[in-house]
CSV table of C-alpha atoms in Angstrom, one decimal:
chain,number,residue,atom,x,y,z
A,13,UNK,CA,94.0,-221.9,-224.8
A,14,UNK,CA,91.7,-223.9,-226.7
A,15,UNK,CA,94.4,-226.5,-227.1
A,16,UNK,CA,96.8,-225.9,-230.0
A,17,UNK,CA,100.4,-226.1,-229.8
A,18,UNK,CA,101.8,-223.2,-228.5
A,19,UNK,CA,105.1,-221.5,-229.9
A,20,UNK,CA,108.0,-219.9,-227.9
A,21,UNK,CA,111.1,-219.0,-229.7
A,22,UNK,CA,112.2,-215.7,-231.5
A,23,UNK,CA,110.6,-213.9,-234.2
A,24,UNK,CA,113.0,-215.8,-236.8
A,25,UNK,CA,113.8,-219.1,-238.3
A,26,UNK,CA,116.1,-220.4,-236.3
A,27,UNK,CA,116.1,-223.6,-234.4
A,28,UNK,CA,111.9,-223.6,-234.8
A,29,UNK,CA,111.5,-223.0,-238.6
A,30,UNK,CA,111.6,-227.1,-239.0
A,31,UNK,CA,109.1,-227.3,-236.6
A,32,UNK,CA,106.6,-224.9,-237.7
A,33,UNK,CA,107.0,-226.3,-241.1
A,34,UNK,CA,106.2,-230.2,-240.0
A,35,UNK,CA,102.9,-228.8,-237.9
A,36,UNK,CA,101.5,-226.9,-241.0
A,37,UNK,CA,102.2,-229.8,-243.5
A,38,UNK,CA,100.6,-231.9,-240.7
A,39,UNK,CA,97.3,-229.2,-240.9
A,40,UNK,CA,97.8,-228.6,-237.3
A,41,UNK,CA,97.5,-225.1,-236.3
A,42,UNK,CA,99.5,-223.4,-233.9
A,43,UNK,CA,99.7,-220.0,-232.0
A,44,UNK,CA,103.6,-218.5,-231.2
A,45,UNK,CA,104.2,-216.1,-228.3
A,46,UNK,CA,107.7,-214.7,-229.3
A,47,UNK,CA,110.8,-213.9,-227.1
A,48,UNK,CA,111.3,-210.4,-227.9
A,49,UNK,CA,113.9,-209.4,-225.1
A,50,UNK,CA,116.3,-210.4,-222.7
A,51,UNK,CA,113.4,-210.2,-220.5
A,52,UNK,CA,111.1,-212.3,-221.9
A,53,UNK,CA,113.9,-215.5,-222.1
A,54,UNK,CA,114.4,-214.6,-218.2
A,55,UNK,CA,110.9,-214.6,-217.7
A,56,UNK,CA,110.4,-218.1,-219.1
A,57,UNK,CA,113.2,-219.1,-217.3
A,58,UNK,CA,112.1,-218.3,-213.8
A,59,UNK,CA,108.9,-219.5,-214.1
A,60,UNK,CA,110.5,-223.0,-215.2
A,61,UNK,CA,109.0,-223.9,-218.1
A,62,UNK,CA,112.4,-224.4,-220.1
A,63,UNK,CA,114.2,-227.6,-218.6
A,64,UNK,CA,117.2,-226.7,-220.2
A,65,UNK,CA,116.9,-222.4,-219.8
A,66,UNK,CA,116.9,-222.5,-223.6
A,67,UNK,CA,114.3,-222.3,-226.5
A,68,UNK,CA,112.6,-223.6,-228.6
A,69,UNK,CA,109.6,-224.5,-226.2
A,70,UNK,CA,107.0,-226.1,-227.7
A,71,UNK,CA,103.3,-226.1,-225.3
A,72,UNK,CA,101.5,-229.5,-226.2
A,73,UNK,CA,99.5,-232.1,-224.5
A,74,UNK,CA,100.0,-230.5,-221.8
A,75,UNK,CA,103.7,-230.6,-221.7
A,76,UNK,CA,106.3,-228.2,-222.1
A,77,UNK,CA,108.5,-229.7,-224.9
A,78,UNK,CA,111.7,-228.4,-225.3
A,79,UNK,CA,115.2,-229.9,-228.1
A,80,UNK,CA,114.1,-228.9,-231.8
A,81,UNK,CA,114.8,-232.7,-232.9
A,82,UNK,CA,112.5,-233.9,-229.8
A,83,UNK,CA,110.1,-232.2,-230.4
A,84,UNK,CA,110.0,-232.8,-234.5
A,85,UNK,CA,110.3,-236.6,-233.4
A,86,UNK,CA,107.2,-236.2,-230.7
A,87,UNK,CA,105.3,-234.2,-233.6
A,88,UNK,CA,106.1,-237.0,-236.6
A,89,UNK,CA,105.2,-239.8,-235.0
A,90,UNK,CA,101.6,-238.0,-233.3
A,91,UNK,CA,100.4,-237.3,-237.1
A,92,UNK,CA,102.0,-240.8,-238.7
A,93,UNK,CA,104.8,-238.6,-240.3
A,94,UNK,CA,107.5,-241.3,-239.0
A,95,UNK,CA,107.0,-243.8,-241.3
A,96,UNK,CA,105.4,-247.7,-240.4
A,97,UNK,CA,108.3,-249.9,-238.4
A,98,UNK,CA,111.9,-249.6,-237.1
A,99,UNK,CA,113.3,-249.9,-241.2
A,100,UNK,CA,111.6,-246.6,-242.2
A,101,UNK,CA,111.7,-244.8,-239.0
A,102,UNK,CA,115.9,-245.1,-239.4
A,103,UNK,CA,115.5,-244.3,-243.1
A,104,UNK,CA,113.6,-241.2,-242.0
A,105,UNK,CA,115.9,-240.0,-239.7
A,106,UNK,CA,119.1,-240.8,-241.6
A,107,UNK,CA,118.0,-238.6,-243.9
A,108,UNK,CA,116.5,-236.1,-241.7
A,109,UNK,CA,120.3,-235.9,-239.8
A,110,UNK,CA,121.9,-235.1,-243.3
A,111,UNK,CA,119.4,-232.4,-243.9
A,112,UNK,CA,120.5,-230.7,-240.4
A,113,UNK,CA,124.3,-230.7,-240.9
A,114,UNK,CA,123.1,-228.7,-244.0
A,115,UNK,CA,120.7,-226.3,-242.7
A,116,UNK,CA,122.9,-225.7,-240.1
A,117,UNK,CA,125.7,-224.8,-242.5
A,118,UNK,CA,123.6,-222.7,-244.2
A,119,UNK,CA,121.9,-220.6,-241.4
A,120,UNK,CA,125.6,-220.5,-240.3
A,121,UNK,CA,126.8,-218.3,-242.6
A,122,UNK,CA,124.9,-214.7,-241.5
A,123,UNK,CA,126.8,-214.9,-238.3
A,124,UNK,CA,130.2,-216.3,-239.9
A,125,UNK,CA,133.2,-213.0,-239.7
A,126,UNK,CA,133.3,-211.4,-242.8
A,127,UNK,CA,136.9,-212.7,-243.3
A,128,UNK,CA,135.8,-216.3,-243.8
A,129,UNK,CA,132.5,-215.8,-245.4
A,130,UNK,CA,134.0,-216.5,-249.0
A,131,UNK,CA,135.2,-219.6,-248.1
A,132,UNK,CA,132.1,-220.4,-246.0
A,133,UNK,CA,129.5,-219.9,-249.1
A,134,UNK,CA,132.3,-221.9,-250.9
A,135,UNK,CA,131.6,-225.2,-249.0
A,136,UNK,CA,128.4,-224.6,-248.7
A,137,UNK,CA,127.8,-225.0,-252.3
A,138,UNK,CA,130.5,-228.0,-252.6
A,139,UNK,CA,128.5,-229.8,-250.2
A,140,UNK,CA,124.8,-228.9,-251.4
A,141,UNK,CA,126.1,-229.8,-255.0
A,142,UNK,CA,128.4,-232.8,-254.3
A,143,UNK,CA,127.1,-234.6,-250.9
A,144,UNK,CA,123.8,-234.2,-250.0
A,145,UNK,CA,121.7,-233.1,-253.0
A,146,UNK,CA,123.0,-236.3,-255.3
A,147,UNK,CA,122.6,-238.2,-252.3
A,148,UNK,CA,118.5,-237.6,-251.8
A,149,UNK,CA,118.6,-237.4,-255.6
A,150,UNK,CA,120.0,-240.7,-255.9
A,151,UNK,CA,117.7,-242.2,-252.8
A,152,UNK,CA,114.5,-241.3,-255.2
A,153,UNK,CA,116.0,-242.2,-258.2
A,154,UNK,CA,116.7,-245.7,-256.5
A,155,UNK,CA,113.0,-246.4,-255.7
A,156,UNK,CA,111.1,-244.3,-258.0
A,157,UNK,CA,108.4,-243.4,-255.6
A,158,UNK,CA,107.1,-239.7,-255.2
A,159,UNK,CA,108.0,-239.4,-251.2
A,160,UNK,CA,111.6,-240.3,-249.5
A,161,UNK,CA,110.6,-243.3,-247.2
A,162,UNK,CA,107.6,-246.2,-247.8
A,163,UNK,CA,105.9,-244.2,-250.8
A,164,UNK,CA,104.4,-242.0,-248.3
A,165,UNK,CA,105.1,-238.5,-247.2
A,166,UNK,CA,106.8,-237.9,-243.9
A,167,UNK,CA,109.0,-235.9,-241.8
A,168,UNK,CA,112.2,-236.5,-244.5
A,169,UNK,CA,109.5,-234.7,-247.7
A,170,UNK,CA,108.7,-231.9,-245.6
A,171,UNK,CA,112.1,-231.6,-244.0
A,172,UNK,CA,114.0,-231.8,-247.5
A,173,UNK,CA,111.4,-229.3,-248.8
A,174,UNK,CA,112.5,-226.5,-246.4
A,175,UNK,CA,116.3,-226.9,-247.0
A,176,UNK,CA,115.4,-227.1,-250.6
A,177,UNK,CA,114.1,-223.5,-250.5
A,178,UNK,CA,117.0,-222.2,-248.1
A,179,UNK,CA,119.9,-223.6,-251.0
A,180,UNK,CA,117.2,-221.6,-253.6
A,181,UNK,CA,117.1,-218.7,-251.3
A,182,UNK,CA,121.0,-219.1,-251.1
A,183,UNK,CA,121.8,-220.0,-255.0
A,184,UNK,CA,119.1,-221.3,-256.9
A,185,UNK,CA,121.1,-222.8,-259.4
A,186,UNK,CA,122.6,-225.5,-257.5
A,187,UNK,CA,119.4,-227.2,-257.7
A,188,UNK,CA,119.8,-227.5,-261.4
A,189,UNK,CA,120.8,-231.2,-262.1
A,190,UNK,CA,118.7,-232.4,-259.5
A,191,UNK,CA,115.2,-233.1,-261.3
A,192,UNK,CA,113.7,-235.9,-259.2
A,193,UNK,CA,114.2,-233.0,-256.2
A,194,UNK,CA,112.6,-230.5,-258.2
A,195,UNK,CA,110.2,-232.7,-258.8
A,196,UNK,CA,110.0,-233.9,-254.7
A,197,UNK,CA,110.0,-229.3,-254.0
A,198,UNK,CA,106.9,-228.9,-256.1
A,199,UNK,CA,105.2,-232.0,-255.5
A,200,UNK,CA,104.9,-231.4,-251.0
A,201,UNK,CA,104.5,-227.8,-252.3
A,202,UNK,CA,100.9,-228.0,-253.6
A,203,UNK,CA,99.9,-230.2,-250.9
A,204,UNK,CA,97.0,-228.2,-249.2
A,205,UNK,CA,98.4,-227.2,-246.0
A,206,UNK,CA,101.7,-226.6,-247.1
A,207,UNK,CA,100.5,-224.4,-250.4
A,208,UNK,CA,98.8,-222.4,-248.0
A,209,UNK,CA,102.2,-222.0,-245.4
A,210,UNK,CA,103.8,-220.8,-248.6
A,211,UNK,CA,101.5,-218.3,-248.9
A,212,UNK,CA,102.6,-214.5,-247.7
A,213,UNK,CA,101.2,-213.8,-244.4
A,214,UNK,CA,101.5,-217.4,-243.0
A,215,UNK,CA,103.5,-217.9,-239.9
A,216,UNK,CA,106.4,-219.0,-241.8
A,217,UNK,CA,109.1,-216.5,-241.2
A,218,UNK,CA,111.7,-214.9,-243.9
A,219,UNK,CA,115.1,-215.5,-244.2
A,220,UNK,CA,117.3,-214.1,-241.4
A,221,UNK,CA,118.9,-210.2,-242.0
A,222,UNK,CA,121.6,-208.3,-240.7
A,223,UNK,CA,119.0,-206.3,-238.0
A,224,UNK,CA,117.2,-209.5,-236.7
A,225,UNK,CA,120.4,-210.4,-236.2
A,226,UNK,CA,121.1,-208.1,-233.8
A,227,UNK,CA,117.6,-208.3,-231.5
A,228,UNK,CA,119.0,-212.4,-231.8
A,229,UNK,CA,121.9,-211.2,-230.2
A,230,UNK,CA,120.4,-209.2,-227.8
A,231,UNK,CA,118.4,-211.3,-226.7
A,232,UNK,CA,120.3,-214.4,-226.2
A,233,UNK,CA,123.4,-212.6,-225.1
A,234,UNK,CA,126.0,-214.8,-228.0
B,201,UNK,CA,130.7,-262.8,-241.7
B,202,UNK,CA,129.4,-263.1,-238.3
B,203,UNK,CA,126.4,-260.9,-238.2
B,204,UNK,CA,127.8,-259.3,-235.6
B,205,UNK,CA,127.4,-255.1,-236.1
B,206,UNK,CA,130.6,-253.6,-237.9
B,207,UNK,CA,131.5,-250.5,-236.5
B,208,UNK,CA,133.4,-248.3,-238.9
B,209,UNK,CA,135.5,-245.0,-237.3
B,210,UNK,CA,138.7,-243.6,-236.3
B,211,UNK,CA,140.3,-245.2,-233.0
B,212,UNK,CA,139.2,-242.2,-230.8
B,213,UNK,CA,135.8,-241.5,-229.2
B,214,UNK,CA,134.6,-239.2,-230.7
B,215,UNK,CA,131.0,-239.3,-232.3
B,216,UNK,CA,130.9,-243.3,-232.5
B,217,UNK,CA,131.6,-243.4,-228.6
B,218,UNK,CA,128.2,-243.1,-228.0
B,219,UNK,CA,127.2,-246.1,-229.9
B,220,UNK,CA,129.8,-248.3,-228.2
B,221,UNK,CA,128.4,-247.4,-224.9
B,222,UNK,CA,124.8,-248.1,-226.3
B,223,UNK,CA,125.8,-251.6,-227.7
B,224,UNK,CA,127.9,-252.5,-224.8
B,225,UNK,CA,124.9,-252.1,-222.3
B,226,UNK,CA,122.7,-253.9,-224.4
B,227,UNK,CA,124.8,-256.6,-224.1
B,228,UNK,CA,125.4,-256.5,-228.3
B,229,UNK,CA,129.0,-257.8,-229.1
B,230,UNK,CA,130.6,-255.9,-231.8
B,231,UNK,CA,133.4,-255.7,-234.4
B,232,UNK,CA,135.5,-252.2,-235.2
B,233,UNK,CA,136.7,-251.7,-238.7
B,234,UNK,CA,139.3,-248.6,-237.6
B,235,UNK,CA,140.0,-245.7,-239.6
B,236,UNK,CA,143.7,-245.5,-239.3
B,237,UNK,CA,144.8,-243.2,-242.4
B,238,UNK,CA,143.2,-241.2,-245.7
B,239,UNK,CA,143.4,-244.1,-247.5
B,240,UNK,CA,141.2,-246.1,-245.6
B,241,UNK,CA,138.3,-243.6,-245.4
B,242,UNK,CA,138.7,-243.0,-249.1
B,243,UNK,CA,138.5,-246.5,-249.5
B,244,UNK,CA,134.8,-246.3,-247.6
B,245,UNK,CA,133.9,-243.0,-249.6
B,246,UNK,CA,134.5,-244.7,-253.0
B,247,UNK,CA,133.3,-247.7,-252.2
B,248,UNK,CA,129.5,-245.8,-251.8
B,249,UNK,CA,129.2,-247.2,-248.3
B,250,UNK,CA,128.9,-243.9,-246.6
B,251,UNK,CA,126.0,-241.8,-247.6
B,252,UNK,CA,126.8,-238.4,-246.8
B,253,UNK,CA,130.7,-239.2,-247.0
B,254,UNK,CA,131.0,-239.5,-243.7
B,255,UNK,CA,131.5,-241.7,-240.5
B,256,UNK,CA,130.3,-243.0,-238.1
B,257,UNK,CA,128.9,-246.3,-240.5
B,258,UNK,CA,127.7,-249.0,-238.4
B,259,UNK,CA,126.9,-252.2,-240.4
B,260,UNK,CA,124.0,-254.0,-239.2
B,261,UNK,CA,121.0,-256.1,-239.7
B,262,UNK,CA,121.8,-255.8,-244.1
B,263,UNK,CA,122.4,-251.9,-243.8
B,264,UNK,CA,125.1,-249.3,-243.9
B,265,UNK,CA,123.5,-246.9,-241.1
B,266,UNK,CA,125.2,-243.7,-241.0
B,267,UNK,CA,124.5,-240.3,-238.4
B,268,UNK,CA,125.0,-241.2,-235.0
B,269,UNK,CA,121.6,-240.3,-234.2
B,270,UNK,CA,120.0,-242.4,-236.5
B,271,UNK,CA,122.0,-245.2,-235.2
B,272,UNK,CA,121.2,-244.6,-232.1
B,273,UNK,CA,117.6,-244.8,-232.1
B,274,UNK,CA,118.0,-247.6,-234.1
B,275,UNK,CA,120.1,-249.7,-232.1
B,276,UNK,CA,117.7,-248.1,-229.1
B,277,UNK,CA,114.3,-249.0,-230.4
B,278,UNK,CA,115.9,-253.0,-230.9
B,279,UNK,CA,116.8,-253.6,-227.7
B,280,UNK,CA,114.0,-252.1,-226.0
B,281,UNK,CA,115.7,-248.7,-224.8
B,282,UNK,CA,113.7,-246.6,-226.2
B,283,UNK,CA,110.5,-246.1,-223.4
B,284,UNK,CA,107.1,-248.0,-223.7
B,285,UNK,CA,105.4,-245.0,-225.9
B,286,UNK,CA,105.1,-242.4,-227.4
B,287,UNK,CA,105.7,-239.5,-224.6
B,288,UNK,CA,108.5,-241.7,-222.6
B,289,UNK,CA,110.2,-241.5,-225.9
B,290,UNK,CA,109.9,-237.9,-226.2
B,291,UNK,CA,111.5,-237.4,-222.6
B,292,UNK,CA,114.3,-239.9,-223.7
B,293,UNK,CA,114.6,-237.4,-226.8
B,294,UNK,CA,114.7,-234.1,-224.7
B,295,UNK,CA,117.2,-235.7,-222.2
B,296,UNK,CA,119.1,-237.7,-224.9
B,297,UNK,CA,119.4,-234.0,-226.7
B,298,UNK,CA,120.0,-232.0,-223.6
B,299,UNK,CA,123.2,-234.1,-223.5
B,300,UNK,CA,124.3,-233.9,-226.9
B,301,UNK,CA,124.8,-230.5,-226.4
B,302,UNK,CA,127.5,-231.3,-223.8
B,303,UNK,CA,128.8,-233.5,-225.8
B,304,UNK,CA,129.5,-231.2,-228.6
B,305,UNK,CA,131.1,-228.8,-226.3
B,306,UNK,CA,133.7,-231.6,-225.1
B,307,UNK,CA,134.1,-232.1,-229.0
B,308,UNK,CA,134.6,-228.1,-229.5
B,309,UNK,CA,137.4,-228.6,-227.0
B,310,UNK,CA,139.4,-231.2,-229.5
B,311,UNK,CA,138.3,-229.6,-233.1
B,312,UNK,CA,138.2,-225.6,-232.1
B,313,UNK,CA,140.9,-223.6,-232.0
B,314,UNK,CA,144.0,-224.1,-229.7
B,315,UNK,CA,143.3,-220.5,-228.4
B,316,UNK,CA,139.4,-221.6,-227.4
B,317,UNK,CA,140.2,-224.5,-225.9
B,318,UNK,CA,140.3,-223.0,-221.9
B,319,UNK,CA,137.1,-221.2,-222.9
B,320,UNK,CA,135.1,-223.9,-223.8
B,321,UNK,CA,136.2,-226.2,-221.2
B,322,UNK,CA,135.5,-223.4,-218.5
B,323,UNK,CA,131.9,-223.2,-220.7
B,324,UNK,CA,131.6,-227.3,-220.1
B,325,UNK,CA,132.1,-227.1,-216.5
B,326,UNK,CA,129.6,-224.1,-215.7
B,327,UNK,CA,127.1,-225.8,-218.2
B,328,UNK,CA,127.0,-229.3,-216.5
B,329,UNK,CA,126.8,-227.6,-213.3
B,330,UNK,CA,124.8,-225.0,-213.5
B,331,UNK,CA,122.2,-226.1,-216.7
B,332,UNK,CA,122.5,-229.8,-217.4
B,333,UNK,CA,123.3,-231.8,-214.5
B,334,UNK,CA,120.3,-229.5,-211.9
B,335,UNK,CA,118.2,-230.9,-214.8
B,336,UNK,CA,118.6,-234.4,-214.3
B,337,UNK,CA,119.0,-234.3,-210.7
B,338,UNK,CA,115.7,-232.6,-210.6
B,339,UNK,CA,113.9,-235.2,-213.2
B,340,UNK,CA,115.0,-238.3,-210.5
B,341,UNK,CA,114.3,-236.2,-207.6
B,342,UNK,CA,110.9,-236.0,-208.7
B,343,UNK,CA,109.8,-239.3,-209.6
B,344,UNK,CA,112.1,-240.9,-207.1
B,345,UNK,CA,113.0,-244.1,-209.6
B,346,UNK,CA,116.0,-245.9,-210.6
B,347,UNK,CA,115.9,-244.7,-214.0
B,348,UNK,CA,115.3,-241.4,-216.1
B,349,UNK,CA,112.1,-242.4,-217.7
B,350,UNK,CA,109.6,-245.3,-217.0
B,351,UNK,CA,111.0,-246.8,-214.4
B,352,UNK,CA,113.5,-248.9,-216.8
B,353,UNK,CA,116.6,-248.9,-218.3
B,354,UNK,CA,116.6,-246.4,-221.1
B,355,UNK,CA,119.2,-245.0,-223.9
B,356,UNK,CA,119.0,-242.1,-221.6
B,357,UNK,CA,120.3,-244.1,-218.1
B,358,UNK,CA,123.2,-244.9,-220.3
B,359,UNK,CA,124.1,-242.0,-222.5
B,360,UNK,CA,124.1,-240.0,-219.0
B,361,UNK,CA,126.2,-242.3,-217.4
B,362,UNK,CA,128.9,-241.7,-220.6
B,363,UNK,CA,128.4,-238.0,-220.3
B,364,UNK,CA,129.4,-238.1,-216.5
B,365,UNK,CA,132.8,-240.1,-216.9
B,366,UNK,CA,133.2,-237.3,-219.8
B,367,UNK,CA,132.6,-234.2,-217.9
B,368,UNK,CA,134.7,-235.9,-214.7
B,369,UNK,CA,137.7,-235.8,-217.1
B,370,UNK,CA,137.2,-231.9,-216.9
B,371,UNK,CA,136.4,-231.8,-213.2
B,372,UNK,CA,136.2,-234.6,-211.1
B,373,UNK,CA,134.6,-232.4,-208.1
B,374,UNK,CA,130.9,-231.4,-210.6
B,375,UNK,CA,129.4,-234.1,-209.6
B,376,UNK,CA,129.5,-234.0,-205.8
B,377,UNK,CA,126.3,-231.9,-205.7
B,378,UNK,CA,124.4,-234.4,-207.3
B,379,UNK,CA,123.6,-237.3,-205.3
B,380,UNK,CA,121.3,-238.9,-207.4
B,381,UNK,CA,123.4,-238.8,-210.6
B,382,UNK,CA,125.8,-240.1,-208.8
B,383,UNK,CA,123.7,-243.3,-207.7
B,384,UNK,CA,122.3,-243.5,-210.8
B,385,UNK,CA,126.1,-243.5,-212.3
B,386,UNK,CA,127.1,-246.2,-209.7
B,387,UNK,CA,123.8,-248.2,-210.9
B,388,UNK,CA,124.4,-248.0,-214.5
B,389,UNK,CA,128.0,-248.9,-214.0
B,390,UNK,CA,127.5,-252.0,-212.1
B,391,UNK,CA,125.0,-253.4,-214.5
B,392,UNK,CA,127.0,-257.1,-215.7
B,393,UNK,CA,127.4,-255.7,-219.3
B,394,UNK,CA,128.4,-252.0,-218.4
B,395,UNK,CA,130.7,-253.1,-215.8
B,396,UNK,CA,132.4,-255.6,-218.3
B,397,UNK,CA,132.6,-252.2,-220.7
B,398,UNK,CA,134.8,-250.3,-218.3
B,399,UNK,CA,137.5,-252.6,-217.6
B,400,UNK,CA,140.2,-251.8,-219.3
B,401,UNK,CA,141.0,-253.9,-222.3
B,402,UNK,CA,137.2,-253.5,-223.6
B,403,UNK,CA,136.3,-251.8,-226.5
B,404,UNK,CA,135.3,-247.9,-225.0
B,405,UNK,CA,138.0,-245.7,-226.3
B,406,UNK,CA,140.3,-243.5,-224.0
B,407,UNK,CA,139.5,-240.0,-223.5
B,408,UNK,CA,140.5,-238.0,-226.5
B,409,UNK,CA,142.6,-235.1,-225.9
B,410,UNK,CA,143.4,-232.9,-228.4
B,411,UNK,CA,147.2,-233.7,-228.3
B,412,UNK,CA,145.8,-237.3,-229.5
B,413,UNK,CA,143.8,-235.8,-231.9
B,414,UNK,CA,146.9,-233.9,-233.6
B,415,UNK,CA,148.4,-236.8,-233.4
B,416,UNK,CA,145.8,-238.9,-235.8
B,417,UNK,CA,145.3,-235.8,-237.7
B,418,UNK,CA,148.8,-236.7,-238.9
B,419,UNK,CA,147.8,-239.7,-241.2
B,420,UNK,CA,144.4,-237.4,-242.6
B,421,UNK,CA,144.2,-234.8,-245.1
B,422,UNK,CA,141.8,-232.8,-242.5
C-alpha cells in the first residue's frame, strides 16, 4: 500500500513480538494482516510468498522477508539500530543472542506439560536471576553509559526492554537487585515512540493465554 | 600466544562445528582448547570468561566472543563473507537461518529423548526434502550463479555445504533431486582451504551420534 512494512504472523507474540517492538522504537509504522486459520497459512503458502512455508513474513522494500532474526538484523541496521563498525555490531548481537535463549525459555513455558511446569518456572527464574540479568547488569555497570553498546540506543536497549517486561509479567520481583536494568526498562520506556507502543490500544500484543493457544495450534497444526 | 583464534568446546560438533567450517574456508588457522570434563568448564565459568556460562567461546582479536551466531557474523563480516550490502546480507541471514533450523533438528536427535529420536530424524529427512533443500535449489535455479548471494563466496555457500554432509549422514539418497546443491557442494568442497578441511586428520569433528554423546555425557554433571 502506501509503502509501510507489512505484517504476517498470528494474532500473538510469538516469534514477531521482537520485531514489532524494534519497528515502533524505530518510529516506523506498520500494518499486520494476521493468519487466522489453517487456511490463511495455506494461502500464503501457495501463493509463495514464504520461502520457507513458515511465518513470520515481513513485506518491505519490496521483498518478502521471512527468519525473525533476519529480519530484526535487516530492520537494525536500515534505522542505525546496529551500532557503528564490526566491534559493536558483535557486542549487539552477543547480547541480543542471550536475550533469545531467554525469551524463548520463557514463552516456552505456556506450552510446557503440566507435569514439568514446576520445574520449568524453576529454571526460568535461576537463569533470569543468576545468568543473564547480572550479566546485562554488570555490562552497564562496566561502562556506565545509559544504552548497552557505543552510548547509543540499539537493537540490544530495545531487545532487553521486551524481555524485561516478560520476566515482570512472569515474576516481577526478580528484577529487584538489578537497578542499572531498571534504570535501562524506564529509561527506552519514555522514549517517544516506544511510550506510545506501551500505550493500550497499540499493536503490541498481550501475553499469550490458554485459548490463543489453541487457535496457535490450530493453525499451525503442532 | 599466537594470535591465532582459541576455540573453546567439547570435542564433538555440536554448536561450534559451524565455526570450524567458517574459519576453515576462510583459510583462518585455529587452535581448540577442548572441554574434556566438569572440571574444565567450571574452570571457564569461574574464571568469568564465558558470559552467559556457556560455550561456544571463541578467543579472538582481544575478545571472549560467545553465541555461535554472534561469532559467526563476526568471523563473517572479517573475511568478507558477509555480501557487499545491506540486502545481500539479509538473504545470507534468511538462508543462514533457514539452515539453523535444520541444524537444530539434527541436534534434537542427540539431546531429545531416546524415544524421539526416529521421529525427528524421519522430521529431518522430510524437512530437507520437502522445505529446505526446494528452497535453495530454487534461489540458484533462479539467478543461475555459482553462489547463493552476489555472485561470491558467502557464509551461506559454506554453511550449506556443512548442512549437506549433515543431512547425508541421515540419508545419503536427499540430495539426488537437487542438482544444483549438489554442484554447488562439489564447488564449495574443492575450494583449496575446504578441501584441506575434509581430509581426515583436520580439525572438523566426526559426526556426533548420540551413543558418542552418552559417552561424553559421562565426564559432565549434565
Amino acid at each position: 500500500m502506501a509503502g509501510k512494512p507489512v505484517l504476517h504472523y498470528f494474532d500473538g507474540r510469538g516469534r514477531m513480538e521482537s520485531t514489532r517492538w524494534l519497528l515502533a522504537a524505530a518510529g516506523i509504522e506498520f500494518e499486520e494482516k494476521f493468519v487466522t486459520c489453517p487456511e490463511d497459512l495455506e494461502k500464503l503458502r501457495k501463493d509463495g510468498v514464504l520461502m520457507f512455508q513458515q511465518v513470520p513474513m515481513v513485506e518491505m522494500d519490496g521483498m518478502k522477508l521471512v527468519q525473525s532474526r533476519a529480519i530484526l538484523n535487516y530492520i537494525a541496521n536500515k534505522y542505525n539500530l546496529y551500532g557503528k563498525d564490526t566491534k559493536e555490531r558483535l557486542l549487539i548481537d552477543m547480547y541480543t543472542e542471550g536475550m533469545a535463549d531467554l525469551n524463548e525459555l520463557i514463552s516456552s513455558l505456556i506450552i510446557t506439560p503440566p507435569d514439568q511446569k514446576e520445574s520449568k518456572m524453576n529454571l526460568i527464574r535461576d537463569r533470569t536471576k543468576n545468568r543473564y540479568l547480572p550479566a546485562f547488569e554488570k555490562v552497564l555497570k562496566g561502562h556506565g553509559q545509559d544504552y548497552l553498546v557505543g552510548n547509543k540506543l540499539s537493537k540490544a536497549d530495545i531487545l532487553l526492554t521486551e524481555l524485561l517486561y516478560m520476566v515482570e509479567e512472569f515474576d516481577a520481583s526478580l528484577l529487584a537487585n538489578f537497578t542499572l536494568l531498571q534504570a535501562l526498562k524506564t529509561r527506552i520506556s519514555n522514549l517517544p515512540n516506544v511510550k506510545k507502543f506501551l500505550q493500550p490500544g497499540s499493536q503490541r500484543k498481550p501475553p499469550m493465554t490458554e485459548e490463543k493457544l489453541e487457535e496457535a495450534r490450530k493453525v499451525f497444526k503442532f | 600466544m599466537s594470535g591465532k583464534p582459541v576455540l573453546h568446546y567439547f570435542n564433538i560438533q555440536g554448536r561450534m562445528e559451524s565455526i570450524r567450517w567458517l574459519l576453515a574456508a576462510a583459510g583462518v588457522e585455529f587452535e581448540e582448547k577442548l572441554i574434556m570434563c566438569q572440571e574444565d568448564l567450571d574452570k571457564l565459568k569461574n574464571d568469568g570468561l564465558l558470559m552467559f556460562h556457556q560455550v561456544p567461546m571463541v578467543e579472538m582479536d582481544g575478545m571472549k566472543m560467545v553465541q555461535s551466531r554472534a561469532i559467526l557474523n563476526y568471523i563473517a563480516t572479517k573475511y568478507n563473507l558477509y555480501g557487499k550490502d545491506m540486502k545481500e546480507r539479509l538473504l545470507i541471514d534468511m538462508y543462514t537461518e533457514g539452515m539453523a533450523d535444520l541444524f537444530e533438528l539434527s541436534f534434537k536427535v542427540i539431546l531429545g529423548p531416546p524415544e524421539q529420536r526416529d521421529a525427528t530424524k524421519s522430521l529431518i529427512k522430510d524437512r530437507a526434502k520437502n522445505r529446505f533443500f526446494p528452497a535453495f535449489e530454487k534461489v540458484l535455479k533462479s539467478h543461475g550463479q555459482g553462489y547463493l548471494v552476489g555472485n561470491k563466496l558467502s557464509k551461506a555457500d559454506i554453511l550449506l555445504t556443512e548442512l549437506m554432509y549433515c543431512v547425508e549422514e541421515f540419508d545419503a539418497s536427499l540430495l539426488t533431486n537437487f542438482p544444483l546443491l549438489q554442484a554447488l557442494k562439489t564447488r564449495v568442497s574443492n575450494l583449496p582451504n575446504v578441501k584441506k578441511f575434509l581430509q581426515p586428520g583436520s580439525q572438523r569433528k566426526p559426526f556426533t551420534t548420540p551413543e558418542m554423546f552418552e559417552e561424553m555425557k559421562k565426564s559432565f554433571k549434565f
